[in-house]
Short mmCIF file of C-alpha atoms in Angstrom, two decimals:
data_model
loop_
_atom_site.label_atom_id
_atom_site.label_comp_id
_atom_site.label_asym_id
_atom_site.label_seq_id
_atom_site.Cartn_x
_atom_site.Cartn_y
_atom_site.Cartn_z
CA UNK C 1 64.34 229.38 43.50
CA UNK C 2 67.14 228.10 46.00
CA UNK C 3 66.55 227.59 49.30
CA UNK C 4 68.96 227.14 51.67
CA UNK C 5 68.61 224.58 54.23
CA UNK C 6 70.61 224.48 57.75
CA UNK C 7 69.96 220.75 59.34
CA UNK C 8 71.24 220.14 63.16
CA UNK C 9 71.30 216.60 64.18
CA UNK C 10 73.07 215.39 67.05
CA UNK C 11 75.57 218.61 67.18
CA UNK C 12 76.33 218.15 63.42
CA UNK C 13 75.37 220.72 60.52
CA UNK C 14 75.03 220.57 56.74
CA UNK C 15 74.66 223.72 54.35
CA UNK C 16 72.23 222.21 51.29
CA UNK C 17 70.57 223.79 48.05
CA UNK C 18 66.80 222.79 47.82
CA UNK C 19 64.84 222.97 44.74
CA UNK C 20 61.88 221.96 45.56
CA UNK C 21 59.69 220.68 48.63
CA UNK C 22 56.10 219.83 50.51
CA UNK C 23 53.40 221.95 48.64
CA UNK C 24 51.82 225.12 49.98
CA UNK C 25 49.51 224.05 52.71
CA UNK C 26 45.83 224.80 51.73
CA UNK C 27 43.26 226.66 53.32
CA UNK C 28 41.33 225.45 56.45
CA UNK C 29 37.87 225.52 55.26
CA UNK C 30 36.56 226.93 51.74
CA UNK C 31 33.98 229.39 53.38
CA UNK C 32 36.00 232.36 54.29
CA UNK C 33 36.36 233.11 57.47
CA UNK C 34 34.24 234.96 60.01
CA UNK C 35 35.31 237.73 62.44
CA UNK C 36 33.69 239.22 65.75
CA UNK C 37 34.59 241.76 68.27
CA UNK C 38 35.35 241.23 72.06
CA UNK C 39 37.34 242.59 74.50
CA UNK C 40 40.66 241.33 75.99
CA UNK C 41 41.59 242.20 78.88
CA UNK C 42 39.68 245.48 78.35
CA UNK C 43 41.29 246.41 75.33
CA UNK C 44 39.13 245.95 71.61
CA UNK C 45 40.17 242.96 69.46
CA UNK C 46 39.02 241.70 66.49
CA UNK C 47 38.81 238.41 66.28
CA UNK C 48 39.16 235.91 62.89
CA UNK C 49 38.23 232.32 62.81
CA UNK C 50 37.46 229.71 60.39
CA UNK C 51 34.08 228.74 59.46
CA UNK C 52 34.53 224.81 60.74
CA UNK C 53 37.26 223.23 62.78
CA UNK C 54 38.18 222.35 66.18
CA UNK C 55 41.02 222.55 68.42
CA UNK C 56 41.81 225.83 66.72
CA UNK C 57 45.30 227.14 67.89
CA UNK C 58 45.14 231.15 68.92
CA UNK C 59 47.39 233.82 67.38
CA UNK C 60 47.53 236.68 68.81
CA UNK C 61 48.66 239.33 66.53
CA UNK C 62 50.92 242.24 68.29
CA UNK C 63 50.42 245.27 66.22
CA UNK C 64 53.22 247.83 65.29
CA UNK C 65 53.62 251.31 67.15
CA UNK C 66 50.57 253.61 66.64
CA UNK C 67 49.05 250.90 63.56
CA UNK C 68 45.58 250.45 64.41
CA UNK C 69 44.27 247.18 64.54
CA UNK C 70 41.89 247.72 61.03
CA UNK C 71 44.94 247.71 59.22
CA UNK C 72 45.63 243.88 59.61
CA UNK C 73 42.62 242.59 58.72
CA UNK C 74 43.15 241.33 55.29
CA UNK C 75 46.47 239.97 56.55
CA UNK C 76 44.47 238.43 59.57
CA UNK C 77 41.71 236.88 57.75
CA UNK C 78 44.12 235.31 55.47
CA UNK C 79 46.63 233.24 58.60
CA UNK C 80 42.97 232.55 60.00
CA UNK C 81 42.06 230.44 57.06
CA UNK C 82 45.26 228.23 57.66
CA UNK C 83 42.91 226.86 60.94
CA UNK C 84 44.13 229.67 63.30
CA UNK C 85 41.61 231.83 65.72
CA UNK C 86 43.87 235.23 65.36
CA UNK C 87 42.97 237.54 67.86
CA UNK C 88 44.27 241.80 67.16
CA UNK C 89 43.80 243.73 70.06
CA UNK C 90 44.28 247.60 69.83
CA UNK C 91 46.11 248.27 73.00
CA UNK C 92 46.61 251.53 74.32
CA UNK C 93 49.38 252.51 76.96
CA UNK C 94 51.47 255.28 77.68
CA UNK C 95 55.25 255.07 76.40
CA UNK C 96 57.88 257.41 77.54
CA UNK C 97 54.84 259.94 78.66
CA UNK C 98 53.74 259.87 75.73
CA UNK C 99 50.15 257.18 75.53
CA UNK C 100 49.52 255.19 71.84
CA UNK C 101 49.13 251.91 70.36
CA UNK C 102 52.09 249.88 72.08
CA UNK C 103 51.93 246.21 72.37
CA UNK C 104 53.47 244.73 75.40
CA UNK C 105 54.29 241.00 76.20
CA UNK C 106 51.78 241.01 79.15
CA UNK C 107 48.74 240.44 76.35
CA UNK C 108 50.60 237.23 75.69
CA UNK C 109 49.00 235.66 79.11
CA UNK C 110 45.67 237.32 78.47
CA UNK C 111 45.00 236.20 75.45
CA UNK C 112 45.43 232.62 76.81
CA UNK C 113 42.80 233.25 79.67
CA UNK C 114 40.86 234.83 77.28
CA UNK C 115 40.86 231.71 74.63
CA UNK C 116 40.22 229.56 77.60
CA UNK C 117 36.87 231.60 78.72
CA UNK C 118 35.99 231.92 75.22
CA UNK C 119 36.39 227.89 74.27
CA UNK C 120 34.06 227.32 78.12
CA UNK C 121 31.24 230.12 76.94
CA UNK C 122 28.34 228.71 75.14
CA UNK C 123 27.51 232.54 73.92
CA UNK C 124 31.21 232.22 71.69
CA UNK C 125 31.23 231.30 68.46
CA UNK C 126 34.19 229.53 69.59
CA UNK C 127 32.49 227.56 72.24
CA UNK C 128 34.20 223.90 72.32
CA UNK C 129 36.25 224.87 69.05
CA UNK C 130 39.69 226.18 70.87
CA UNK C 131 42.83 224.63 71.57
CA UNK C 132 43.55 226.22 74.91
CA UNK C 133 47.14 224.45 74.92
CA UNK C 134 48.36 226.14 72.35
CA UNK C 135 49.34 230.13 71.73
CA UNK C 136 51.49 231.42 69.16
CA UNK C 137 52.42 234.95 68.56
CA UNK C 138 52.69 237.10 65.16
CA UNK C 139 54.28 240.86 65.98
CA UNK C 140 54.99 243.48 63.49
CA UNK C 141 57.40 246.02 63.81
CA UNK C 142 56.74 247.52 67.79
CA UNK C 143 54.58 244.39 68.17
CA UNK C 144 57.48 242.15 66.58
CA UNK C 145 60.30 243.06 69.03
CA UNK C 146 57.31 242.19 71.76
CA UNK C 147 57.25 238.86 70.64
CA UNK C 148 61.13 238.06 70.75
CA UNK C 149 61.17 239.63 74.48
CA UNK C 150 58.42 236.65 74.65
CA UNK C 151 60.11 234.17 72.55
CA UNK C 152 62.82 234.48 74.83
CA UNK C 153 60.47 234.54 77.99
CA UNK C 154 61.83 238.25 79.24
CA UNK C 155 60.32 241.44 80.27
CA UNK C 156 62.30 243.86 78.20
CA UNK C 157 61.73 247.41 78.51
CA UNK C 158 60.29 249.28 76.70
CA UNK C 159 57.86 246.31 75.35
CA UNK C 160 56.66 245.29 78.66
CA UNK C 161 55.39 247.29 81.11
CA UNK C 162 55.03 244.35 84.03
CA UNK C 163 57.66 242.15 84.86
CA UNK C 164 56.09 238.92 82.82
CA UNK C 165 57.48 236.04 81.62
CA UNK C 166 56.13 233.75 78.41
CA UNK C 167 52.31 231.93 79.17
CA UNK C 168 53.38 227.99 78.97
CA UNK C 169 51.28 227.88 75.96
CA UNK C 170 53.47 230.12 74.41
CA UNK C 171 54.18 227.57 70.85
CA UNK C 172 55.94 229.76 68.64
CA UNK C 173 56.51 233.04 67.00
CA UNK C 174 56.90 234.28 63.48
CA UNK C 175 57.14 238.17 63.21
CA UNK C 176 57.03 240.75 59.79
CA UNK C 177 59.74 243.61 60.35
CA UNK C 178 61.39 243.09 63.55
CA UNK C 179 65.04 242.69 64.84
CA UNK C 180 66.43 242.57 68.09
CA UNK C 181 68.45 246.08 67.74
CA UNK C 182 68.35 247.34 71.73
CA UNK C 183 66.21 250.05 71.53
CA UNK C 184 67.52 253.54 71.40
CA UNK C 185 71.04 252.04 69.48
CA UNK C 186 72.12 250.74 66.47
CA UNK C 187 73.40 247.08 68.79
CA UNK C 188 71.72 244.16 67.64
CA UNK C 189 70.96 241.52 70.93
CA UNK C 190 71.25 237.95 70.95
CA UNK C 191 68.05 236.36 70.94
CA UNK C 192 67.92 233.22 73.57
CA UNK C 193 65.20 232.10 72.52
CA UNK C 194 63.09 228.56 74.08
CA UNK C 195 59.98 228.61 71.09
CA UNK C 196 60.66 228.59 67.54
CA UNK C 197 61.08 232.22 65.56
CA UNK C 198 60.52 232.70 62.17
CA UNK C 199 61.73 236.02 61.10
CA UNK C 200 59.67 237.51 57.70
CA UNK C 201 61.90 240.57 56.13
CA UNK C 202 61.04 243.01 53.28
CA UNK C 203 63.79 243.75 51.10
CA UNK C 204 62.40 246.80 50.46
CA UNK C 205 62.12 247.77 54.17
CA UNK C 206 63.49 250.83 54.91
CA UNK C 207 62.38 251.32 58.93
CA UNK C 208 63.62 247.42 60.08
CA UNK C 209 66.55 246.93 57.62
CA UNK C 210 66.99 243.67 55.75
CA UNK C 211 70.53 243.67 57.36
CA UNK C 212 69.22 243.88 61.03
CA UNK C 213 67.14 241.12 60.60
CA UNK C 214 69.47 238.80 59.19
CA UNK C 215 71.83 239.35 62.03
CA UNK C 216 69.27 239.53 64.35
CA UNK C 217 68.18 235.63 63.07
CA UNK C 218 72.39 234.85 62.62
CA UNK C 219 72.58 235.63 66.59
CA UNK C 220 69.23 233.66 67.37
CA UNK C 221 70.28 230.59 69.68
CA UNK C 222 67.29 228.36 69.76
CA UNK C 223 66.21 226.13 67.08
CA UNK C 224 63.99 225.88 65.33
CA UNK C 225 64.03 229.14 63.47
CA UNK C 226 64.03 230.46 60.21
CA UNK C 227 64.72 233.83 57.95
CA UNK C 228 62.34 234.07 54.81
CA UNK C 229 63.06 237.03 52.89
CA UNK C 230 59.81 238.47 50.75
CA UNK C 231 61.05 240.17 47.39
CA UNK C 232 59.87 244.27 46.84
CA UNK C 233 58.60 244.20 50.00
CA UNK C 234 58.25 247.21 52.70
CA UNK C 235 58.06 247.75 56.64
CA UNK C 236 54.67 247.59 55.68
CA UNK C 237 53.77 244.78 53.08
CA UNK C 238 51.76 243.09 55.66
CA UNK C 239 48.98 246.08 56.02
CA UNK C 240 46.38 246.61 54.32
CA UNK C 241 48.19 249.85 52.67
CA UNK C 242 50.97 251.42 52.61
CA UNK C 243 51.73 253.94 55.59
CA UNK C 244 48.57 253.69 57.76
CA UNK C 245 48.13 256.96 59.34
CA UNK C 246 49.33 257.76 62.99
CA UNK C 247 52.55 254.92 61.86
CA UNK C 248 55.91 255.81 61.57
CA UNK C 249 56.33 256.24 57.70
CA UNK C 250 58.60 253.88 55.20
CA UNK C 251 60.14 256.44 52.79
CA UNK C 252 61.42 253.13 51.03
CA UNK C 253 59.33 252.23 47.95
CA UNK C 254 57.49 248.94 47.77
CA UNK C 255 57.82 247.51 44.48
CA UNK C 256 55.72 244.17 45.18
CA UNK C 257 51.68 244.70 44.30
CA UNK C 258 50.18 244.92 47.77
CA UNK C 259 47.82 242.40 47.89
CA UNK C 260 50.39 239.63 46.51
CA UNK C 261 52.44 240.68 49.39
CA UNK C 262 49.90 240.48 52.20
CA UNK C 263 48.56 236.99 51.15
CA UNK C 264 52.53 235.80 50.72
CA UNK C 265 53.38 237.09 54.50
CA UNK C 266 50.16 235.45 55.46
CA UNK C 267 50.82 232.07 53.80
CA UNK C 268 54.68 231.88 54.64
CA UNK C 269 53.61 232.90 58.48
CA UNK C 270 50.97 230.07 58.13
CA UNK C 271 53.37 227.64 57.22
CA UNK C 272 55.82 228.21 59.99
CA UNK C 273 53.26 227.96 62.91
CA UNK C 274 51.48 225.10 61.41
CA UNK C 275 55.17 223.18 61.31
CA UNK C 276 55.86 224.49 64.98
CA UNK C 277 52.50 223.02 66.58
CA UNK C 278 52.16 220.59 64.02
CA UNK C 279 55.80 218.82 65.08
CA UNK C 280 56.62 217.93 61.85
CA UNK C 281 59.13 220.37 61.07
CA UNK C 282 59.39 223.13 58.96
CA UNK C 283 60.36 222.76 55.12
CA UNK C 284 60.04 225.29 52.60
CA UNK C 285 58.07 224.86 48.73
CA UNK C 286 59.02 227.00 45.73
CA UNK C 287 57.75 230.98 45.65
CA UNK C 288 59.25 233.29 43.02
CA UNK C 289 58.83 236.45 45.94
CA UNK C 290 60.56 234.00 48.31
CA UNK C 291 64.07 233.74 49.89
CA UNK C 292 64.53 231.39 52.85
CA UNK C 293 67.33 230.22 55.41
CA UNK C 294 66.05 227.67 57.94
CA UNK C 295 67.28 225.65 61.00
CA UNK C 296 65.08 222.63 61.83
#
């Protein structure tokens, strides 16, 4: 496979072919992990950690329109083994009069008091084991778009319902699905981004278009940010399986085996974040389901 690299370094850029780089980063802990249920903020979350490990960073995982949380939990248990505590509320609000599961940037901030009250109770399984500096966001589809209006540290309607800006711990995003097309159009935004976005894209996705989220990451100012591309993948590769019910439907086929493409969105979302909190930047290893264009 060919990756191709975009370098900026001191206002200068390079185009390069890469055939090889840093191997797939491993597991956190062999156990797999556990999971417990809390509330956030009043609103039910599941909750994945590793069996050992400290200073865990949170992800919170924004879920798409109307896709109950249940439906990310092979997806979640996977990013959690990478040494993330991945939090996936179901949160419930009423959009255009009409109430469902809508994620809205607000949960950004209340996930970080959360972590914090969590990391201070000795009752948690995640007493002393959280890294309260440090939040970063996955969002698919609905819960994607959320976490642009974040990465960009705007309230834009319709995925906020409060005019809130980005927590400080706030790292970085990677989302599965999204664009940046204004809502309602077919006009695709400029993202002004101040975190790092990694953008993960079907090619098989037939609800958030391959070609809207490649111009979506083309008109994506802030660095670092990157556009990996998952072969025979659909709007919903990263679910359990395939249409959950109550979801918007993707009449486009998925011709990647399901579980191969949950573990691949997993491990490819994995590898961004960990380069993003990590600081030591972001460089891509060989996958045959793989396709990715990167800024460092």
């Amino acid at each position: 496979m060919n990756v191709t690299l975009f370098r900026s370094w001191k206002h200068l850029a390079a185009v390069v072919l890469v055939a090889g780089a840093l191997a797939v980063p491993s597991p956190a802990a062999a156990a797999a992990p556990a999971v417990y249920s809390t509330l956030i903020n009043g609103d039910d979350t599941d909750v994945y950690y590793p069996a050992s490990g400290t200073r865990l960073p949170v992800a919170l995982l924004l879920q798409g329109a109307n896709v109950d949380k249940a439906h990310y939990s092979s997806f979640a248990r996977r990013l959690a083994s990478y040494g993330f505590v991945v939090a996936v509320p179901n949160h419930t609000r009423s959009l255009f009069g009409v109430s469902g599961l809508y994620p809205e940037g607000a949960q950004a901030s209340w996930t970080v008091d959360w972590a914090s009250a969590e990391d201070d109770d000795p009752a948690s399984p995640l007493y002393r084991r959280v890294d309260e500096n440090t939040l970063v966001v996955a969002g698919h589809s609905f819960g994607a778009a959320t976490a642009l209006s974040l990465s960009a540290g705007l309230c834009v309607i319709p995925f906020c319902a409060i005019a809130d800006v980005a927590p400080d711990e706030l790292s970085a995003v990677v989302t599965y699905g999204g664009n940046n097309v204004l809502y309602g159009t077919d006009l695709v935004l400029p993202v002004l981004n101040t975190v790092p976005v990694g953008y993960l894209q079907g090619t098989a996705d037939g609800v958030a278009t391959p070609a809207e989220g490649q111009t979506t990451y083309n008109l994506t100012a802030g660095t670092p940010k990157a556009f990996i591309s998952v072969t025979g993948a659909n709007h919903y590769g990263v679910t359990n399986g395939q249409n959950p019910a109550g979801a918007l439907p993707d009449a486009s086929a998925q011709t990647l085996d399901q579980a191969v493409g949950v573990e691949t969105i997993a491990r490819w979302s994995a590898r961004w974040l960990l380069a993003q909190t990590s600081g030591r930047g972001f460089y891509p290893a060989p996958d045959p389901n793989v396709t990715v264009t990167y800024v460092n």
